[in-house]
Coordinates of C-alpha atoms in Angstrom, one line a residue:
M606 CA 1.6 4.9 27.2
P607 CA 1.9 2.5 24.6
A608 CA 2.1 5.2 22.3
E609 CA 4.7 7.3 24.1
H610 CA 7.0 3.5 24.0
H611 CA 6.2 4.4 20.5
R612 CA 7.9 7.4 19.7
H613 CA 10.8 6.8 21.4
G614 CA 11.7 3.2 19.6
S615 CA 11.4 5.5 16.5
H616 CA 13.3 7.7 17.5
A617 CA 15.6 5.3 18.8
V618 CA 15.9 3.4 15.6
A619 CA 16.2 7.0 13.7
R620 CA 19.6 7.8 15.6
D621 CA 20.7 4.2 14.9
H622 CA 20.5 4.4 11.7
C623 CA 21.0 0.8 10.9
L624 CA 19.2 0.7 7.5
G625 CA 20.0 4.3 7.1
P626 CA 21.1 5.0 2.7
A627 CA 24.1 7.3 4.4
R628 CA 25.7 7.1 7.8
A629 CA 27.7 9.3 10.7
V630 CA 30.9 8.1 10.9
D631 CA 31.6 6.6 14.5
R632 CA 34.7 6.3 16.5
P633 CA 36.7 2.8 15.1
T634 CA 35.9 0.4 17.5
G635 CA 38.7 -2.1 16.5
P636 CA 40.8 -3.6 13.7
A637 CA 37.5 -5.1 12.4
R638 CA 37.2 -5.0 8.4
Y639 CA 35.8 -5.0 5.0
G640 CA 37.1 -6.2 2.3
R641 CA 36.6 -7.9 -0.9
M642 CA 36.0 -11.4 -2.1
F643 CA 36.8 -10.7 -5.9
R644 CA 39.5 -7.7 -6.0
D645 CA 39.8 -8.1 -9.5
L646 CA 36.7 -7.3 -10.8
D647 CA 35.3 -3.9 -11.6
P648 CA 32.8 -2.6 -10.5
L649 CA 29.5 -2.1 -11.8
A650 CA 28.7 1.1 -13.5
S651 CA 24.7 2.0 -12.9
D652 CA 22.3 4.4 -13.1
P653 CA 20.9 5.1 -9.3
H654 CA 17.9 6.5 -10.7
V655 CA 17.4 2.9 -12.4
L656 CA 18.4 1.5 -9.2
M657 CA 15.9 3.3 -8.0
R658 CA 12.7 2.7 -10.3
A659 CA 13.8 -0.7 -10.4
G660 CA 13.7 -1.5 -6.4
S661 CA 10.5 1.2 -6.1
D662 CA 6.7 0.4 -6.1
G663 CA 5.6 -0.5 -9.1
G664 CA 9.2 -1.9 -10.0
V665 CA 11.0 -5.0 -10.9
C666 CA 11.3 -6.1 -7.6
D667 CA 8.1 -5.2 -6.4
A668 CA 6.5 -8.6 -5.3
A669 CA 2.7 -7.2 -5.0
A670 CA 2.5 -6.2 -8.5
A671 CA 3.0 -10.1 -9.2
L672 CA 0.7 -11.4 -7.1
D673 CA -2.5 -11.5 -9.2
E674 CA -0.3 -14.2 -11.3
L675 CA 0.3 -16.2 -8.2
N676 CA -1.3 -19.7 -8.7
A677 CA -3.2 -21.6 -6.3
D678 CA 0.0 -22.5 -4.6
G679 CA 1.0 -18.6 -4.2
D680 CA 4.5 -17.9 -3.3
D681 CA 5.3 -20.5 -1.1
A682 CA 9.1 -22.0 -0.7
T683 CA 9.1 -24.8 0.7
E684 CA 11.9 -23.9 3.8
A685 CA 9.9 -22.8 6.9
A686 CA 9.3 -18.8 7.2
G687 CA 11.6 -18.6 10.1
W688 CA 15.2 -19.4 8.6
P689 CA 15.7 -15.5 7.2
F690 CA 14.8 -14.3 10.6
F691 CA 18.0 -16.8 11.6
G692 CA 19.9 -15.6 9.1
Q693 CA 19.1 -12.1 10.2
L694 CA 20.4 -12.8 13.5
I695 CA 23.5 -14.3 12.5
A696 CA 24.3 -11.2 10.2
H697 CA 23.8 -9.0 13.3
D698 CA 26.2 -11.5 14.8
I699 CA 29.0 -10.9 12.0
T700 CA 28.4 -7.4 10.9
A701 CA 27.1 -3.4 12.5
D702 CA 28.1 -1.3 9.6
R703 CA 29.6 2.1 11.6
S704 CA 31.2 4.2 8.3
P705 CA 29.3 6.7 5.7
I706 CA 27.7 4.5 2.4
S707 CA 26.8 7.0 0.7
G708 CA 28.9 7.3 -2.3
G709 CA 33.0 7.0 -3.3
V710 CA 33.8 5.3 0.0
A711 CA 37.2 3.2 -0.4
T712 CA 37.0 -0.1 1.1
E713 CA 39.6 0.5 3.8
A714 CA 37.6 3.5 5.4
L715 CA 34.7 0.6 6.0
R716 CA 34.6 -0.2 9.8
N717 CA 32.5 -3.3 11.2
A718 CA 31.7 -2.7 14.6
R719 CA 31.1 -6.5 15.0
A720 CA 34.1 -8.9 15.5
P721 CA 33.5 -11.2 12.3
M722 CA 33.0 -13.3 14.4
L723 CA 29.8 -15.8 14.9
N724 CA 30.4 -16.1 18.8
L725 CA 26.9 -14.5 20.0
E726 CA 27.9 -11.0 21.0
I727 CA 25.1 -10.0 20.2
L728 CA 23.7 -11.4 22.8
Y729 CA 26.4 -11.8 25.5
S730 CA 27.8 -8.4 24.5
D731 CA 31.0 -7.9 27.4
G732 CA 29.5 -10.0 29.5
P733 CA 27.8 -9.9 33.5
I734 CA 31.1 -7.5 34.2
G735 CA 31.0 -5.6 31.5
S736 CA 27.4 -5.1 30.4
A737 CA 26.3 -6.2 34.2
F738 CA 22.6 -4.7 32.5
L739 CA 21.9 -7.2 30.4
F740 CA 22.4 -10.4 33.8
D741 CA 20.0 -10.7 37.0
V742 CA 21.6 -9.3 39.5
N743 CA 20.6 -12.1 42.1
D744 CA 22.0 -15.0 39.7
P745 CA 24.7 -13.3 37.0
A746 CA 25.0 -16.2 35.2
K747 CA 21.9 -15.5 34.1
F748 CA 20.4 -13.6 31.1
L749 CA 18.1 -10.8 32.6
L750 CA 14.3 -11.3 31.4
G751 CA 11.1 -8.7 31.4
P752 CA 8.9 -9.1 33.8
D753 CA 6.9 -11.9 33.0
G754 CA 9.5 -13.7 31.1
G755 CA 8.7 -13.8 27.5
D756 CA 10.2 -10.4 26.7
V757 CA 13.6 -8.3 27.2
P758 CA 14.1 -6.6 30.0
R759 CA 13.4 -2.8 29.1
N760 CA 14.4 0.9 30.7
Q761 CA 11.6 3.2 31.4
Q762 CA 11.0 4.6 27.7
G763 CA 10.5 1.0 26.3
V764 CA 14.6 0.8 25.0
A765 CA 15.2 -3.0 25.0
L766 CA 18.4 -3.9 27.0
I767 CA 19.8 -6.5 24.8
G768 CA 23.5 -6.8 23.4
D769 CA 22.6 -5.7 20.1
P770 CA 19.3 -3.2 19.4
R771 CA 18.6 -3.9 15.9
N772 CA 17.4 -7.5 17.9
D773 CA 14.3 -5.6 19.1
V774 CA 13.0 -4.4 14.7
H775 CA 10.9 -6.2 14.8
L776 CA 8.4 -9.3 15.9
F777 CA 10.5 -12.0 14.4
A778 CA 14.0 -10.9 15.3
L779 CA 12.7 -10.4 19.3
S780 CA 11.2 -13.4 19.6
L781 CA 14.3 -15.8 18.6
H782 CA 16.7 -12.8 20.7
V783 CA 14.5 -14.7 23.3
A784 CA 14.9 -17.7 22.8
L785 CA 18.1 -18.0 22.4
L786 CA 18.0 -16.2 26.0
R787 CA 15.7 -18.6 27.6
A788 CA 18.2 -21.5 26.2
H789 CA 21.1 -19.9 27.7
N790 CA 19.6 -20.3 30.9
A791 CA 18.5 -23.4 30.7
I792 CA 22.1 -24.4 30.2
V793 CA 22.9 -22.5 33.1
D794 CA 19.8 -25.0 34.8
L795 CA 21.3 -28.0 33.1
L796 CA 24.8 -27.7 34.1
R797 CA 23.7 -27.2 37.7
E798 CA 21.9 -30.3 38.2
K799 CA 25.6 -31.9 37.0
G800 CA 27.3 -30.4 39.9
V801 CA 29.4 -28.0 37.1
P802 CA 31.5 -25.6 40.1
E803 CA 29.4 -22.4 40.5
G804 CA 32.5 -20.1 38.9
E805 CA 33.0 -22.4 35.4
V806 CA 28.9 -22.4 35.2
F807 CA 28.7 -18.6 33.2
D808 CA 31.9 -19.7 30.5
T809 CA 30.5 -23.2 30.3
A810 CA 27.0 -22.5 29.7
R811 CA 28.3 -19.6 27.1
N812 CA 30.7 -21.6 25.4
T813 CA 27.9 -24.3 25.1
L814 CA 25.1 -22.8 23.3
T815 CA 28.0 -20.7 21.4
A816 CA 28.8 -24.3 20.0
H817 CA 25.9 -25.0 18.8
Y818 CA 24.6 -22.1 17.1
Q819 CA 27.8 -22.1 15.0
W820 CA 27.3 -26.2 14.5
I821 CA 23.3 -25.8 13.7
V822 CA 24.8 -22.5 10.9
V823 CA 26.9 -25.3 9.1
H824 CA 24.9 -28.2 9.7
D825 CA 20.8 -27.4 9.4
F826 CA 21.0 -23.3 8.6
L827 CA 23.6 -23.9 5.3
P828 CA 22.4 -26.9 4.1
R829 CA 19.1 -25.1 4.0
L830 CA 19.8 -22.1 1.9
V831 CA 23.2 -23.8 -0.1
G832 CA 22.3 -27.2 -0.6
A833 CA 24.3 -29.8 1.4
P834 CA 26.7 -31.3 -1.1
L835 CA 28.1 -27.2 -1.4
V836 CA 28.6 -27.0 2.7
E837 CA 30.7 -30.8 2.2
E838 CA 32.6 -29.5 -0.4
V839 CA 33.7 -26.2 1.4
L840 CA 34.3 -28.3 4.7
R841 CA 36.4 -30.6 2.9
D842 CA 38.3 -28.3 0.6
H843 CA 38.0 -25.2 2.7
G844 CA 37.1 -22.0 0.1
R845 CA 38.6 -21.7 -2.6
W846 CA 37.5 -17.6 -2.4
F847 CA 37.5 -16.8 0.8
K848 CA 40.3 -18.0 3.2
P849 CA 41.3 -16.1 5.9
R850 CA 44.2 -17.2 8.4
H851 CA 43.1 -17.6 12.2
G852 CA 42.8 -13.7 13.8
Q853 CA 43.1 -12.0 10.3
A854 CA 38.7 -13.0 9.8
Y855 CA 37.3 -9.8 7.6
I856 CA 34.3 -9.7 6.3
P857 CA 33.8 -9.2 2.3
L858 CA 31.3 -7.1 0.8
E859 CA 30.1 -9.4 -1.6
F860 CA 28.8 -11.2 1.3
A861 CA 27.1 -8.2 2.9
D862 CA 26.4 -6.3 0.7
A863 CA 24.8 -8.4 -1.7
A864 CA 25.0 -12.4 -1.2
Y865 CA 23.6 -12.3 2.2
R866 CA 21.0 -9.9 1.8
Y867 CA 18.8 -13.0 0.0
G868 CA 16.5 -13.1 3.1
H869 CA 15.1 -10.0 2.3
G870 CA 13.3 -11.9 -0.5
Q871 CA 12.2 -14.9 1.6
I872 CA 9.9 -12.4 3.9
R873 CA 6.2 -13.8 3.0
H874 CA 3.3 -11.2 2.7
T875 CA 2.0 -11.7 6.1
Y876 CA 2.2 -13.6 8.8
Q877 CA 0.1 -15.5 11.6
L878 CA 1.6 -15.5 15.0
V879 CA -0.6 -18.2 16.5
V880 CA -3.1 -20.7 14.8
G881 CA -6.2 -19.5 13.7
G882 CA -4.9 -15.9 14.5
P883 CA -5.2 -12.9 11.5
A884 CA -2.8 -13.0 9.1
V885 CA -0.7 -9.7 9.0
P886 CA 2.2 -8.2 7.1
L887 CA 5.8 -7.5 8.8
F888 CA 5.7 -3.9 8.7
P889 CA 4.0 -2.0 10.0
D890 CA 2.1 -4.1 12.1
L891 CA 4.6 -6.5 13.5
V892 CA 7.2 -3.3 14.1
G893 CA 9.9 -3.5 17.1
F894 CA 11.0 -1.3 19.2
G895 CA 8.7 -1.0 21.9
P896 CA 7.6 -3.0 25.3
L897 CA 6.1 -6.4 23.7
P898 CA 2.6 -7.1 25.0
A899 CA 1.4 -10.5 26.5
D900 CA -1.2 -10.5 23.5
R901 CA 1.2 -9.9 21.0
R902 CA 4.0 -13.0 21.5
L903 CA 4.9 -15.2 18.6
D904 CA 4.1 -19.2 18.6
L905 CA 7.9 -19.6 17.0
T906 CA 6.0 -23.2 15.9
R907 CA 4.5 -21.5 13.5
I908 CA 7.6 -20.5 12.1
F909 CA 9.8 -23.4 12.7
D910 CA 9.1 -27.1 12.0
V911 CA 8.5 -28.7 15.7
P912 CA 8.4 -31.6 16.5
G913 CA 4.5 -32.3 17.6
H914 CA 3.0 -29.1 16.1
P915 CA 1.4 -28.8 12.6
P916 CA 3.1 -27.3 10.1
A917 CA 5.1 -24.2 9.8
Q918 CA 4.2 -21.1 7.4
R919 CA 6.7 -21.2 4.6
A920 CA 8.8 -18.8 4.2
K921 CA 8.2 -16.9 0.4
R922 CA 10.2 -18.2 -2.5
L923 CA 13.2 -15.9 -4.0
D924 CA 12.4 -14.4 -7.1
G925 CA 13.8 -11.2 -6.9
R926 CA 11.0 -9.5 -5.5
L927 CA 10.1 -7.8 -2.0
A928 CA 6.9 -7.8 -0.2
A929 CA 5.0 -5.2 0.0
S930 CA 6.0 -4.3 3.4
L931 CA 9.8 -4.4 2.3
I932 CA 8.6 -2.0 -0.3
G933 CA 7.6 0.8 1.8
L934 CA 9.3 0.4 5.2
P935 CA 7.9 2.2 8.1
E936 CA 9.4 5.4 9.4
Q937 CA 10.4 4.0 12.9
V938 CA 12.7 1.6 10.9
T939 CA 13.7 4.2 7.8
G940 CA 14.5 7.2 10.0
A941 CA 13.7 10.8 8.8
V942 CA 14.2 10.0 4.5
D943 CA 15.0 12.2 1.9
A944 CA 13.0 10.7 -1.1
A945 CA 9.7 7.9 -0.6
A946 CA 12.1 5.5 -2.8
Y947 CA 14.5 4.9 0.0
R948 CA 11.2 3.3 2.1
S949 CA 12.2 0.7 -0.1
L950 CA 13.9 -2.3 1.1
A951 CA 14.7 -3.5 -2.6
V952 CA 16.3 0.3 -3.4
R953 CA 18.7 0.4 -0.3
D954 CA 20.4 -3.6 -1.5
L955 CA 20.4 -1.6 -4.7
L956 CA 22.0 1.5 -4.1
R957 CA 24.0 -0.1 -1.5
G958 CA 25.8 -2.4 -4.0
E959 CA 26.5 0.4 -6.4
T960 CA 27.8 2.3 -3.2
T961 CA 30.3 0.2 -2.2
G962 CA 31.5 -0.8 -6.0
L963 CA 30.3 -4.5 -6.1
P964 CA 31.0 -5.9 -10.1
S965 CA 27.7 -7.3 -11.7
G966 CA 26.5 -11.0 -11.7
E967 CA 27.6 -12.0 -14.4
E968 CA 31.9 -11.1 -14.2
V969 CA 30.9 -13.3 -11.2
A970 CA 29.3 -15.8 -12.6
E971 CA 32.2 -16.0 -15.2
L972 CA 35.0 -15.7 -12.8
L973 CA 33.4 -18.6 -10.6
G974 CA 33.0 -20.6 -13.9
E975 CA 29.1 -20.9 -13.4
P976 CA 26.7 -20.7 -16.5
A977 CA 25.5 -16.8 -16.8
L978 CA 21.6 -16.2 -16.5
S979 CA 19.5 -15.7 -19.5
D980 CA 17.7 -12.4 -20.8
E981 CA 14.7 -14.2 -20.2
E982 CA 15.6 -15.8 -16.3
L983 CA 16.5 -11.9 -15.9
A984 CA 13.1 -10.4 -16.8
H985 CA 14.8 -7.1 -16.9
D986 CA 16.5 -5.4 -19.1
W987 CA 20.6 -3.9 -17.2
P988 CA 21.5 -1.7 -19.3
T989 CA 25.1 -1.9 -18.0
G990 CA 24.9 -5.6 -16.0
T991 CA 23.3 -7.1 -13.4
P992 CA 23.2 -5.6 -10.2
L993 CA 24.4 -8.6 -7.8
W994 CA 22.2 -8.7 -5.3
F995 CA 19.0 -8.8 -8.2
Y996 CA 21.0 -11.4 -10.1
I997 CA 22.0 -13.6 -7.0
L998 CA 18.0 -13.5 -6.4
K999 CA 17.1 -14.3 -9.7
E1000 CA 19.4 -17.1 -9.8
A1001 CA 18.0 -19.0 -7.0
E1002 CA 14.9 -18.8 -8.9
H1003 CA 16.2 -20.5 -11.4
R1004 CA 19.2 -22.1 -10.1
G1005 CA 17.7 -23.0 -6.7
N1006 CA 14.0 -23.4 -7.6
G1007 CA 13.0 -20.9 -4.9
D1008 CA 14.1 -22.6 -2.8
R1009 CA 17.8 -21.7 -2.4
L1010 CA 20.9 -20.1 -3.3
G1011 CA 22.1 -20.8 -7.0
P1012 CA 26.0 -21.8 -7.6
V1013 CA 27.0 -17.9 -6.9
G1014 CA 24.7 -16.6 -4.2
G1015 CA 25.3 -20.4 -2.1
R1016 CA 29.2 -20.4 -2.6
I1017 CA 29.6 -16.7 -1.3
V1018 CA 27.5 -17.7 1.7
A1019 CA 29.1 -20.6 2.2
E1020 CA 32.7 -19.8 2.0
V1021 CA 32.5 -16.9 4.6
L1022 CA 29.9 -18.2 7.2
I1023 CA 32.5 -21.7 7.8
G1024 CA 35.5 -19.1 6.4
L1025 CA 34.6 -16.6 9.5
L1026 CA 34.9 -20.1 11.3
R1027 CA 38.5 -21.6 10.4
A1028 CA 39.1 -18.3 11.3
D1029 CA 38.2 -17.9 15.0
R1030 CA 40.2 -20.8 16.8
S1031 CA 37.8 -20.8 19.6
S1032 CA 35.0 -22.0 17.4
Y1033 CA 34.0 -25.6 17.5
L1034 CA 35.1 -26.1 13.7
S1035 CA 38.8 -24.7 14.9
R1036 CA 38.9 -26.7 17.9
D1037 CA 36.8 -29.5 17.1
P1038 CA 35.8 -30.3 13.8
D1039 CA 34.0 -33.6 15.4
W1040 CA 32.4 -32.1 17.4
Q1041 CA 28.9 -33.1 18.5
P1042 CA 25.5 -31.4 19.9
H1043 CA 25.0 -32.9 23.7
L1044 CA 21.4 -30.8 24.2
P1045 CA 18.7 -32.7 24.1
A1046 CA 16.9 -33.5 21.1
A1047 CA 13.8 -34.3 20.0
G1048 CA 14.5 -36.6 16.9
P1049 CA 18.0 -38.2 15.8
T1050 CA 19.8 -35.4 14.2
Y1051 CA 19.9 -31.6 16.5
E1052 CA 18.6 -29.1 14.5
F1053 CA 17.8 -25.5 15.7
S1054 CA 14.1 -25.8 16.8
D1055 CA 15.8 -28.5 19.7
L1056 CA 17.5 -25.5 20.7
L1057 CA 14.2 -23.1 20.8
M1058 CA 12.4 -25.6 22.8
L1059 CA 15.3 -26.0 25.1
G1060 CA 13.9 -22.6 27.2
A1061 CA 10.5 -23.3 26.1

């Protein structure tokens, strides 16, 4: 029976092509759009064959080729292993490309099936009325969970019944999704204990969870990723390059197709799901798209630091290389491909920047007034300029010590995420910038780990 679920899961992701090199065009889903952050810069003209060699097995982006050269400390970064997966959920919350990206696509033709807002649409979809299948029929203010509360509900073929099927792609995304569902349900219980009228419970719980999530993005996630000084600057002075007005937000391609793909470089070679458990790679061992058995659950304290628990595993250092499990993605994730190179996430990232006409990393650095990386720092000869995605990863290695993004990547990510919140009239940052979290916290400062443990 598990094998049957596995086959159906593969078929579902093949239809979705969330990582596919070419997409079928869906009907427009609304005004959400993509755009350019640096409109005056010319596209980098790269040879696709050069990009494919760089991102393929044994190429400059393959971390396996350098494993033997690592010292005793390996390539662990400072931050915990779970943060790139939280970043992936943010990406799913604000972007869902449903437009062709196989080449020569005009920016205005691209469509984003997600509202460019950090509003947890990945959880709530259209709410208890429009997406009733997500909620408990006996208690519609709460999300429906799997039979034992450790998985999401699924149909008879094992397909997840959730607000965004991409959150079932692997164990870590699914585990965070479940944790957020449970956090919402716990907030419902807290509100009822406080006597909130039943007709207001769901909306209040949704607003509470969303505000805490947004606050965590600004005050916990971003400082770890780009550094607190840059976050404070963008909050104080607003963005220099990205500052959409209320209701006019869009997703810059420099963000979606380069800078915010940094997390691929933070995926560890292997993970332990529980203390003392075996170490396994993300793919194929932890691929999703099927029921999550009780003996395959993740202890979230193994990927996030939680008070009272041993230190979590660390993320991989940012250095321009991807773990072997991402250089050879399984078919459950990619669907059928025409060439073996398309199984490499590095190849996909490099080609994505080329097909959407991104500028070189050197040109963006010059525009931002940042010193360009040297040839020695890049450690690879790009004939016409460095692809922005690769440049940002190497910049993180040499300007962020492998632990965080450098000035170019950090600027793009910080301005976009904070700018999206400012453009959303309903976000905490627009309604009350001084708002503070009020849910239970283990320490003096509210952290993502507090939200994860709320429904534990």
